[in-house]
Short mmCIF file of C-alpha atoms and ligand atoms in Angstrom, two decimals:
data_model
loop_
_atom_site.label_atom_id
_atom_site.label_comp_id
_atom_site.label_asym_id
_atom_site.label_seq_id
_atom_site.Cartn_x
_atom_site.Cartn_y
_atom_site.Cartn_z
CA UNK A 1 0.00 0.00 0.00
CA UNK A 2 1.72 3.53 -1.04
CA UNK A 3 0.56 6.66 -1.24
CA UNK A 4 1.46 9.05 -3.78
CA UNK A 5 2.87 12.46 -3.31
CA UNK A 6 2.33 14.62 -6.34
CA UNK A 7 5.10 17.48 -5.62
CA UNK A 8 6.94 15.71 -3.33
CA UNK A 9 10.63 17.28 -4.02
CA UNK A 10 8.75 21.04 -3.29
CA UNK A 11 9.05 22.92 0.11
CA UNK A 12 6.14 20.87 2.04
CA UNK A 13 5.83 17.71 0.03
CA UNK A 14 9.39 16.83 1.19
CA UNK A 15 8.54 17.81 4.88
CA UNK A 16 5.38 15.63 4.61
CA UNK A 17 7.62 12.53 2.92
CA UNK A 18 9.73 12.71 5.43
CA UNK A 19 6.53 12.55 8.32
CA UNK A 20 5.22 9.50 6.24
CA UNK A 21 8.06 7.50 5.99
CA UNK A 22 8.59 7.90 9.69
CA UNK A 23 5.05 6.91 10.36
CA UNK A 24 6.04 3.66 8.46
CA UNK A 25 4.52 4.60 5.21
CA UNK A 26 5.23 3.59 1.49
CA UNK A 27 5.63 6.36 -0.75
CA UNK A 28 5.70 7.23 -4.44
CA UNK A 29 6.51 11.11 -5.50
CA UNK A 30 6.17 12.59 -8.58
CA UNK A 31 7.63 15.59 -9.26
CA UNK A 32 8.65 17.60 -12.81
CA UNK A 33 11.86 19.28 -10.93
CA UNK A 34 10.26 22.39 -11.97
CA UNK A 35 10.04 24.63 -8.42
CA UNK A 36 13.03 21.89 -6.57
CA UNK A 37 15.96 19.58 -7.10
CA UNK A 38 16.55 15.96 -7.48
CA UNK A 39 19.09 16.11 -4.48
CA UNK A 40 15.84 16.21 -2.07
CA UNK A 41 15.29 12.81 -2.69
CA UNK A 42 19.03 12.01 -0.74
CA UNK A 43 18.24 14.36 1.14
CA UNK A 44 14.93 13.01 2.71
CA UNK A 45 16.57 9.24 2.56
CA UNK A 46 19.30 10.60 5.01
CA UNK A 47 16.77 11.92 7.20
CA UNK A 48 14.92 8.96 7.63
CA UNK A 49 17.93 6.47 7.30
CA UNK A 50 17.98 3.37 5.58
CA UNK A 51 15.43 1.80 7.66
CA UNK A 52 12.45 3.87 6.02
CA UNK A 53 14.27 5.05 2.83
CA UNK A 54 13.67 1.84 1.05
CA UNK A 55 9.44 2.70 1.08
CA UNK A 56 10.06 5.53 -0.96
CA UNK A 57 10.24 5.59 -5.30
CA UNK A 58 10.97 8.63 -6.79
CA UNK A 59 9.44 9.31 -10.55
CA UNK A 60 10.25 12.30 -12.63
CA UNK A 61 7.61 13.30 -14.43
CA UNK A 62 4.60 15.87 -14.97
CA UNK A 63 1.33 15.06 -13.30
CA UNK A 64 -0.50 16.42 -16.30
CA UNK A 65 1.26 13.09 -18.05
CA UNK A 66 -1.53 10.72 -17.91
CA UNK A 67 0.49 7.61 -19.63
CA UNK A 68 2.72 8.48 -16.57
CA UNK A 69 0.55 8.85 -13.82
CA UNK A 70 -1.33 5.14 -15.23
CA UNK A 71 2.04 3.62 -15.65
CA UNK A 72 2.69 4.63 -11.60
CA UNK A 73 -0.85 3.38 -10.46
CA UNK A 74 -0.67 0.18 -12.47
CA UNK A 75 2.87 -0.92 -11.06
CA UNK A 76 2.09 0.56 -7.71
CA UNK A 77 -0.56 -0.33 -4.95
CA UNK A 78 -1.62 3.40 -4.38
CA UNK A 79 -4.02 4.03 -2.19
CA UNK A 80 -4.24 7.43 -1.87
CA UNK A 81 -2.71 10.75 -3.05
CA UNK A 82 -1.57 14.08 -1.49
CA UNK A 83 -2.08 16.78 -4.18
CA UNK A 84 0.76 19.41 -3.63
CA UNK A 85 2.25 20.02 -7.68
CA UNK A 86 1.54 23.51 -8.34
CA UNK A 87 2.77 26.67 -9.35
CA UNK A 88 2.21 28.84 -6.32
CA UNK A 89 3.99 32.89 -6.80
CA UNK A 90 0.64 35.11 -6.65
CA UNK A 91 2.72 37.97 -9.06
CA UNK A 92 3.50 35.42 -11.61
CA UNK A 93 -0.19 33.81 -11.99
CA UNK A 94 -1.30 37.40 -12.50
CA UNK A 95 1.51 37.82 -15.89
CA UNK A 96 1.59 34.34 -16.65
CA UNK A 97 -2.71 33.11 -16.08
CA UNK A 98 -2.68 30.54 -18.92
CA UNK A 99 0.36 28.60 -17.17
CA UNK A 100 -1.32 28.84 -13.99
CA UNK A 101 -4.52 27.23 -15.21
CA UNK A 102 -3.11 24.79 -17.69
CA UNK A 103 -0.81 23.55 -14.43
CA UNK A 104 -2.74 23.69 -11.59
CA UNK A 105 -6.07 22.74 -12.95
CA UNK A 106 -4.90 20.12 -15.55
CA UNK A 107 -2.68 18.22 -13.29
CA UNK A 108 -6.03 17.48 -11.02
CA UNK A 109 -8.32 16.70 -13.71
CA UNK A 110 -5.56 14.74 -14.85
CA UNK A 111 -5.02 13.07 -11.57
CA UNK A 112 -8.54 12.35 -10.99
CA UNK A 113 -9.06 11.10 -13.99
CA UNK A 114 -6.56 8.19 -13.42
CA UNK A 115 -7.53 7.84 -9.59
CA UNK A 116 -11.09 6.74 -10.97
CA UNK A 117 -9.86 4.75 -13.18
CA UNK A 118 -7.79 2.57 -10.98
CA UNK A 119 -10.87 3.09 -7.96
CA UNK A 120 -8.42 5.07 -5.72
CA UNK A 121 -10.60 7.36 -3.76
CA UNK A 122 -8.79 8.94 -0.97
CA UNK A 123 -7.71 12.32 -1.86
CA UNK A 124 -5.61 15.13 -0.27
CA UNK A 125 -5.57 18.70 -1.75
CA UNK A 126 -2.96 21.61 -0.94
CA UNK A 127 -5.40 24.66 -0.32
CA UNK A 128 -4.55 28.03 0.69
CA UNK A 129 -5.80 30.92 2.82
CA UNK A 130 -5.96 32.85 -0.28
CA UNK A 131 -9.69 31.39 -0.82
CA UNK A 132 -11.13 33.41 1.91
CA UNK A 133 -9.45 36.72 0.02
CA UNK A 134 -10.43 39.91 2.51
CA UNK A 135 -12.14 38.55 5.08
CA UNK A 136 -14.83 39.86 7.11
CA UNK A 137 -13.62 39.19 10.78
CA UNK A 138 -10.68 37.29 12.40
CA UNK A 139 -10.25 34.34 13.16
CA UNK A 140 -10.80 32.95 9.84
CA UNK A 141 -13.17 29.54 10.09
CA UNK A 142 -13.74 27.32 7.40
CA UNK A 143 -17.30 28.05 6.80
CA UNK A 144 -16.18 31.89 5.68
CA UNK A 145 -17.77 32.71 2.34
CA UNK A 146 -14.67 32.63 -0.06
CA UNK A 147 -13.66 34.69 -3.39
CA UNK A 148 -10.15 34.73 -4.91
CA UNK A 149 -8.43 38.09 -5.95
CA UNK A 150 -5.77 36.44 -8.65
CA UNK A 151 -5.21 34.13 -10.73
CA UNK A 152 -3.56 31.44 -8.18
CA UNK A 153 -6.36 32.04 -5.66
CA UNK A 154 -8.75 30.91 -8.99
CA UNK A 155 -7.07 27.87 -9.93
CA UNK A 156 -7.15 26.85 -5.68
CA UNK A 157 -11.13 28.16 -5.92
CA UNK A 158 -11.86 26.45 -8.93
CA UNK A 159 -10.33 22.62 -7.70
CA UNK A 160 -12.10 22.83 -4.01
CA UNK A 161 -15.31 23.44 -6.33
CA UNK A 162 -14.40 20.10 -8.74
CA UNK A 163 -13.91 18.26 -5.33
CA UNK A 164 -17.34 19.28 -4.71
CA UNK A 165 -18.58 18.38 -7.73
CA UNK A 166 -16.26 15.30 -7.55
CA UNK A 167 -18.05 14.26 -3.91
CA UNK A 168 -21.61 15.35 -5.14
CA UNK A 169 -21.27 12.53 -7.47
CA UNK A 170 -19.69 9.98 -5.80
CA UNK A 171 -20.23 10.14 -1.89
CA UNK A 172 -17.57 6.87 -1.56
CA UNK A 173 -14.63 9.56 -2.18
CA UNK A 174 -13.01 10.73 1.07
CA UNK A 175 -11.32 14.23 0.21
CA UNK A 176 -9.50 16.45 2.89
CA UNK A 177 -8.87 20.14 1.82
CA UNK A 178 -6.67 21.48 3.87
CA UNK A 179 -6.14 25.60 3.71
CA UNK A 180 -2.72 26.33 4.99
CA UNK A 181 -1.59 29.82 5.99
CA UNK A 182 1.94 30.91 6.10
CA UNK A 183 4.09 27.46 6.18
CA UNK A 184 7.68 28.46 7.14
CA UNK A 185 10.73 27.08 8.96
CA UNK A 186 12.64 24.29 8.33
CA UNK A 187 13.16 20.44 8.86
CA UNK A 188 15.19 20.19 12.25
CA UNK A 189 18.03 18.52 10.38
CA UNK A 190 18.68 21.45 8.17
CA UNK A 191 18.87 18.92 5.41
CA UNK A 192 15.51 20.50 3.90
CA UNK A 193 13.63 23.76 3.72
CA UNK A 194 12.04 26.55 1.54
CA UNK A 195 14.74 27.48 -1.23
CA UNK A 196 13.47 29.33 -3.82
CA UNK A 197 14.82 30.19 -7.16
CA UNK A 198 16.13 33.89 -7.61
CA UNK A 199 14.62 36.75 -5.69
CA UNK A 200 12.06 35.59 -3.22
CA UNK A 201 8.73 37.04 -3.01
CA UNK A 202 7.67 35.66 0.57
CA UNK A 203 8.50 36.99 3.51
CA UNK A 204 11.06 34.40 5.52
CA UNK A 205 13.10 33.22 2.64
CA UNK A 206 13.64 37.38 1.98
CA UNK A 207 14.65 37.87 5.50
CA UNK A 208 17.06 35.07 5.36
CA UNK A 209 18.47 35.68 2.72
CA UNK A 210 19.19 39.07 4.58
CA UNK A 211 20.83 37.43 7.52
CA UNK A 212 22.85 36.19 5.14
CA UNK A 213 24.02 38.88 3.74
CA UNK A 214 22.91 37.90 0.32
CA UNK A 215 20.51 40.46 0.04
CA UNK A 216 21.00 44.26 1.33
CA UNK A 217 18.03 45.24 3.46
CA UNK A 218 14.26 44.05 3.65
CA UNK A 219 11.37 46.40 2.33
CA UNK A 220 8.98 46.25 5.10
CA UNK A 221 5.94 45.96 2.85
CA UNK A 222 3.69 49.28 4.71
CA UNK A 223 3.81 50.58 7.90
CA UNK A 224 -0.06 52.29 7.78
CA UNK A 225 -1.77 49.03 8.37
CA UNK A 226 -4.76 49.02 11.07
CA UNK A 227 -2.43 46.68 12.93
CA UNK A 228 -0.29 46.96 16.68
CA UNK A 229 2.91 48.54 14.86
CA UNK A 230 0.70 49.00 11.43
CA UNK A 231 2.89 45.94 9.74
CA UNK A 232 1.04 43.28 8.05
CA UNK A 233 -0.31 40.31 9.90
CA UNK A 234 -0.59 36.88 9.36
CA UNK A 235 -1.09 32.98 10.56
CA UNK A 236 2.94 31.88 10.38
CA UNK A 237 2.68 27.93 10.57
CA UNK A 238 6.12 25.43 11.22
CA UNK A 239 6.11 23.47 8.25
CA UNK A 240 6.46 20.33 10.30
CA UNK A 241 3.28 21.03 11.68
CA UNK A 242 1.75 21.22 9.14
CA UNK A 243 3.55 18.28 7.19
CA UNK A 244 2.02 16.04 10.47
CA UNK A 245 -1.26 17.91 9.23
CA UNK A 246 -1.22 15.46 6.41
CA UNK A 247 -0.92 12.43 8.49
CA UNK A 248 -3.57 13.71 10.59
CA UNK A 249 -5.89 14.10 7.14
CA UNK A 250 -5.14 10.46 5.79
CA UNK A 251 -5.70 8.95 9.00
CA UNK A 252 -9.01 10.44 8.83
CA UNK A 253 -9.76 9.85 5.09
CA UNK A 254 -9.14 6.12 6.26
CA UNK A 255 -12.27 6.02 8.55
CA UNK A 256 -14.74 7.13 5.16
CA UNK A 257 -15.23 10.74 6.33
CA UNK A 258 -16.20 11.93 3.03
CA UNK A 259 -15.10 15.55 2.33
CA UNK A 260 -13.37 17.27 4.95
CA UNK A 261 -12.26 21.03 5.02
CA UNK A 262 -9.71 21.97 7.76
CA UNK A 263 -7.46 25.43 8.08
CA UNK A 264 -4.37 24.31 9.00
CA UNK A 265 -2.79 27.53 11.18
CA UNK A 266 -2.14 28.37 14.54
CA UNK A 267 -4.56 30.87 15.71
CA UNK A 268 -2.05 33.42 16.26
CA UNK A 269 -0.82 36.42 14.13
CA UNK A 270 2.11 37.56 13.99
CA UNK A 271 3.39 40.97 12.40
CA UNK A 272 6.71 41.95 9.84
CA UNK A 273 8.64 43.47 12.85
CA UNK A 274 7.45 40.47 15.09
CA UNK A 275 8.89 38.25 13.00
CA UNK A 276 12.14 40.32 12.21
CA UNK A 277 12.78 40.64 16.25
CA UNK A 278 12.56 37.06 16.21
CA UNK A 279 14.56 35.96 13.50
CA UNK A 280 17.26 38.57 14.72
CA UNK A 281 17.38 36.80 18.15
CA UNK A 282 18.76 33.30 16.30
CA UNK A 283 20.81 34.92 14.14
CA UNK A 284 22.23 37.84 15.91
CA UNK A 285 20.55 40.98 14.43
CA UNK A 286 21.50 40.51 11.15
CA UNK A 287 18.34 41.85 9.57
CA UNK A 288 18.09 45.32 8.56
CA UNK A 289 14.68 46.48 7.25
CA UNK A 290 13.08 50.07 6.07
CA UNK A 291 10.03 50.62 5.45
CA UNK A 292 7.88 50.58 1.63
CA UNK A 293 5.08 50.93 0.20
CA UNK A 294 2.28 48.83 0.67
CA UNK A 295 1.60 45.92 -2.20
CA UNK A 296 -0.14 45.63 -3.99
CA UNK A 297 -3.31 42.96 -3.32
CA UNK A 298 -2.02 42.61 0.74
CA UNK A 299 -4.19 42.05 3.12
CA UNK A 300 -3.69 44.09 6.74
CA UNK A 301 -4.23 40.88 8.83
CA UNK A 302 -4.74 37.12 8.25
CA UNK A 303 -5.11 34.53 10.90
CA UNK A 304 -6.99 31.08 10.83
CA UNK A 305 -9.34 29.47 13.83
CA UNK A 306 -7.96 25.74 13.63
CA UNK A 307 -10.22 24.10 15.87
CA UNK A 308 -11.94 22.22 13.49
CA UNK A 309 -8.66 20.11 13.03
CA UNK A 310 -7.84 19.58 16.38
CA UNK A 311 -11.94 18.56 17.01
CA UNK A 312 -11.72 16.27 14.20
CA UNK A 313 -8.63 15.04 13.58
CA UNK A 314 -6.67 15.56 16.94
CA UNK A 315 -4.06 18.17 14.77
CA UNK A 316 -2.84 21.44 16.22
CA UNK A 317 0.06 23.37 15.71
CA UNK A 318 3.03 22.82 18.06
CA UNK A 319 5.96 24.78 17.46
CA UNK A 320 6.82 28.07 18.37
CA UNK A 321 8.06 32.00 16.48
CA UNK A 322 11.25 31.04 17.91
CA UNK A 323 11.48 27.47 16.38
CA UNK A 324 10.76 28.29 12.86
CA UNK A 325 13.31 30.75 12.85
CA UNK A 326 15.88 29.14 14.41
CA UNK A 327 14.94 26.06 11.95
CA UNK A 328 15.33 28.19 9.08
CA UNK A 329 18.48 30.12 9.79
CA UNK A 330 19.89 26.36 10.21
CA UNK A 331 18.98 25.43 6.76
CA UNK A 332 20.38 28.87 5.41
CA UNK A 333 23.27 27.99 6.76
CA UNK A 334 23.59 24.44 5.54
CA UNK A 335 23.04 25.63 1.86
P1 LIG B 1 6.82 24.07 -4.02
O1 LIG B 1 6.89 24.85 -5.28
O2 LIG B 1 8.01 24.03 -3.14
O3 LIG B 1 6.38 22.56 -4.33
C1 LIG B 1 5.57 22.21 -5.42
C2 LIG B 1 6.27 21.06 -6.15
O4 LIG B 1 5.45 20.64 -7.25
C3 LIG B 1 7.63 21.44 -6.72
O5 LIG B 1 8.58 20.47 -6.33
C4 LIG B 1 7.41 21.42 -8.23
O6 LIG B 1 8.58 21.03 -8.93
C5 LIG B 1 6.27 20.44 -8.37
N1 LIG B 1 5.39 20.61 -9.54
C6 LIG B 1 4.75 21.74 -9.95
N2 LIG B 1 3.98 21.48 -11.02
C7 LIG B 1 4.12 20.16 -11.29
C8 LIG B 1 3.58 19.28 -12.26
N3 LIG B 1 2.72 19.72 -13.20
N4 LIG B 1 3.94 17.98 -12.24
C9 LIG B 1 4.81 17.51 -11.30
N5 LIG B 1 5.36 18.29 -10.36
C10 LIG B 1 5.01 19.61 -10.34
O7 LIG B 1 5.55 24.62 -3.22
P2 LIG B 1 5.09 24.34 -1.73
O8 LIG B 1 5.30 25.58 -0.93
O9 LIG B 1 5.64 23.07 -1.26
O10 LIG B 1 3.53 24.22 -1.96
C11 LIG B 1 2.88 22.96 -2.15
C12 LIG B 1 1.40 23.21 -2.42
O11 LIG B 1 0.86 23.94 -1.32
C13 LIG B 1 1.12 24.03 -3.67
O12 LIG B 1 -0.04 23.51 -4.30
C14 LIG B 1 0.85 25.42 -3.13
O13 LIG B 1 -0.01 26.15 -3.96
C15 LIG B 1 0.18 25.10 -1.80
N6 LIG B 1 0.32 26.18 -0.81
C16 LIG B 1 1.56 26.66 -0.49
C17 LIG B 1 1.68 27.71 0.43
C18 LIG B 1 3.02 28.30 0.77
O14 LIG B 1 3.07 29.42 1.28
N7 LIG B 1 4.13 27.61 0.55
C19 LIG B 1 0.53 28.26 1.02
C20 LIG B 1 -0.72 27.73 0.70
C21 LIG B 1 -0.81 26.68 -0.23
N1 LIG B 2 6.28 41.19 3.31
C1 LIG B 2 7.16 42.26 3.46
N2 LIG B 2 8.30 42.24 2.71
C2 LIG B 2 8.62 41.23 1.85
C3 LIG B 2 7.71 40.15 1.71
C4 LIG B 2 6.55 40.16 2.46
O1 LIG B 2 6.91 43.18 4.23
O2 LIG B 2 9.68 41.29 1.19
C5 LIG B 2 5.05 41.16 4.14
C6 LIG B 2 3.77 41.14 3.34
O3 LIG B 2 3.38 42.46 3.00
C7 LIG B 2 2.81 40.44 4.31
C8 LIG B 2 3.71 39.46 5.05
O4 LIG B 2 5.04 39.94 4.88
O5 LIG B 2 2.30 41.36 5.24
C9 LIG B 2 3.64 38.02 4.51
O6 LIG B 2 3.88 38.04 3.10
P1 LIG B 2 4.19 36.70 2.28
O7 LIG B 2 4.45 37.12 0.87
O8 LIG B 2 5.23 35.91 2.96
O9 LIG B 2 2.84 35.87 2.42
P2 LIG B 2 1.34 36.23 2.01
O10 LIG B 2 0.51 36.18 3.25
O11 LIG B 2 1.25 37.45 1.19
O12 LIG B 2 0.95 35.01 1.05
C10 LIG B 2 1.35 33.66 1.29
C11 LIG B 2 1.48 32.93 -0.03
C12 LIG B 2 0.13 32.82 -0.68
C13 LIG B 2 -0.82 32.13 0.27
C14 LIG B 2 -0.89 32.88 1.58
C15 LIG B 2 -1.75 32.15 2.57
O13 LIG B 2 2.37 33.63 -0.90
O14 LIG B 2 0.23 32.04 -1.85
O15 LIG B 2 0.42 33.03 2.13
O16 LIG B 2 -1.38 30.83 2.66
F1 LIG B 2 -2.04 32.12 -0.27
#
């Protein structure tokens, strides 16, 4: 019995291999290399040491290759799939929409397509807080009417509505969407992490790559917002967290829950200069910041109400501020 990680190589696909394997789990990722590296896979096998490494098959490949995708069902006993291949940079879905829509959508037709074919119907899907767009009050719960304001946020709308659609038909599927908020940190190891290719537009890789020294100074992103120090705020998750999230969600697709939505945050928001403070206590006030503009599209303040997991599927959030930075100034420093 495996389960198949579409994505797997990418920033929480590896963190969520490396949760499964430990649990005892087969694996099978596919991945196209296009947003990470083939050297994850060593990576993730070192982690987990020989004892688990051997449950876990590597396949380069696009998910929108359905030949592919049967050839890995047929010669594999998959029994369910966590959905994380995507393209995922909110500024580039708004120049590049037709790549955006032909990837993210036509990988989970795609995927779907061959599940029901081979009668695989346990399904995980990487949502986002971006569905609930500007929302009316905070904490953010599940039932929140939701809208997109881009591209990306469509092509995340548009697949929680095929699930629908997908469940309205067929009421043996068990699907779990899960809506992260802001995943960051890094595997304890170092080994693994968020590393993204040139300039990065999220917060924590910028500031580490301050720390560093590799880039000058951060832009603080608006200092006007109706906020404690007028900084944005958001819902800043450990990506181990939520990587266990994902165990939590197959455990309880395996008791036939039919479809499940669950935030996946802490509860608590956290502001720009909240998290620079914190990141310059691990790494020794390294990062200097002015102030800029707002941008464009940002929301003042973005936290989730994750009780619904923990109710349902015993999940909540563990780690602290102070642990995901001190996780990811390890891995910048093991690059
Ligand atoms: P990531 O870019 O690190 O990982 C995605 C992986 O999918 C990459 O390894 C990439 O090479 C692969 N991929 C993309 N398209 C593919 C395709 N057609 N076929 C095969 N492989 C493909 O991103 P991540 O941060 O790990 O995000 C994983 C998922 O979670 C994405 O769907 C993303 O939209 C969603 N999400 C991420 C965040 C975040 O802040 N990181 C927040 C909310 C939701
Ligand atoms: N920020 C800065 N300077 C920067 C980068 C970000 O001040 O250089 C600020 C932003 O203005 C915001 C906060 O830091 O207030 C967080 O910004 P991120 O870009 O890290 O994250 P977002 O909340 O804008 O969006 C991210 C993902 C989305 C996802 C959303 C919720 O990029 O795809 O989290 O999961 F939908």
């Amino acid at each position: 019995m495996s389960i198949l990680l579409t994505g797997g190589l990418g920033y929480i696909g590896s963190h969520t291999a490396v949760e499964l394997l430990e649990d005892g789990r087969e694996i099978v990722i596919i991945d196209n290399l296009s947003n990470s590296n083939i050297e994850v896979k060593d990576k993730i096998e070192k982690i987990v040491t020989d004892k688990y490494a051997k449950n876990m098959k590597v396949v380069v490949g696009d998910v929108r290759d359905e030949k592919l995708l049967e050839q890995i069902f047929s010669e594999n006993d998959i029994t369910a799939v966590v959905h994380f291949a995507g393209l995922k940079a909110v500024g580039e879905s708004v120049e590049k929409p037709l790549e955006y829509y032909d990837n993210n959508i036509n990988s989970t037709t795609s995927l779907l397509k061959v599940m029901k074919k081979f009668g695989v119907k346990n399904f995980v899907f990487s949502s986002s807080a971006t569905v609930y767009g500007r929302a009316k009050s905070m904490p953010i719960y599940e039932d929140f009417e939701i809208g997109a304001t881009n591209p990306y946020g469509r092509t995340k709308l548009f697949i929680e509505q095929i699930l629908q659609d997908i469940y309205v038909s067929d009421k043996t599927y068990n699907i779990a969407i899960l809506r992260y908020f802001n995943p960051i940190g890094a595997h304890d190891s170092g080994l693994i992490g968020e590393d993204p290719n040139g300039i990065p537009n999220n917060l924590l890789p910028y500031v580490a790559k301050v720390a560093t020294g590799k880039l000058e100074v951060l832009s603080v992103f608006g200092d006007d917002y109706d906020t404690k120090d007028g900084t944005g705020v958001r819902d800043y998750i450990h990506v181990v967290d939520l990587a266990k999230g994902h165990l939590s969600a197959l455990k309880k697709l395996e008791e036939n829950c039919g479809l499940k939505i669950y935030n996946l945050g802490t509860g608590v928001g956290y502001s720009v200069l909240d998290i620079v403070e914190a990141y310059n206590k691990v790494c020794g006030g390294k990062v200097k910041y002015k102030f800029a503009p707002r941008r464009p599209g940002d929301i003042d303040v973005c936290y989730a109400n994750a009780d619904k997991a923990f109710k349902e599927m015993g999940w909540k959030a563990e780690r602290d501020l102070e642990n995901m930075c001190m996780t990811s100034w390890k891995f910048e420093n093991n690059k």
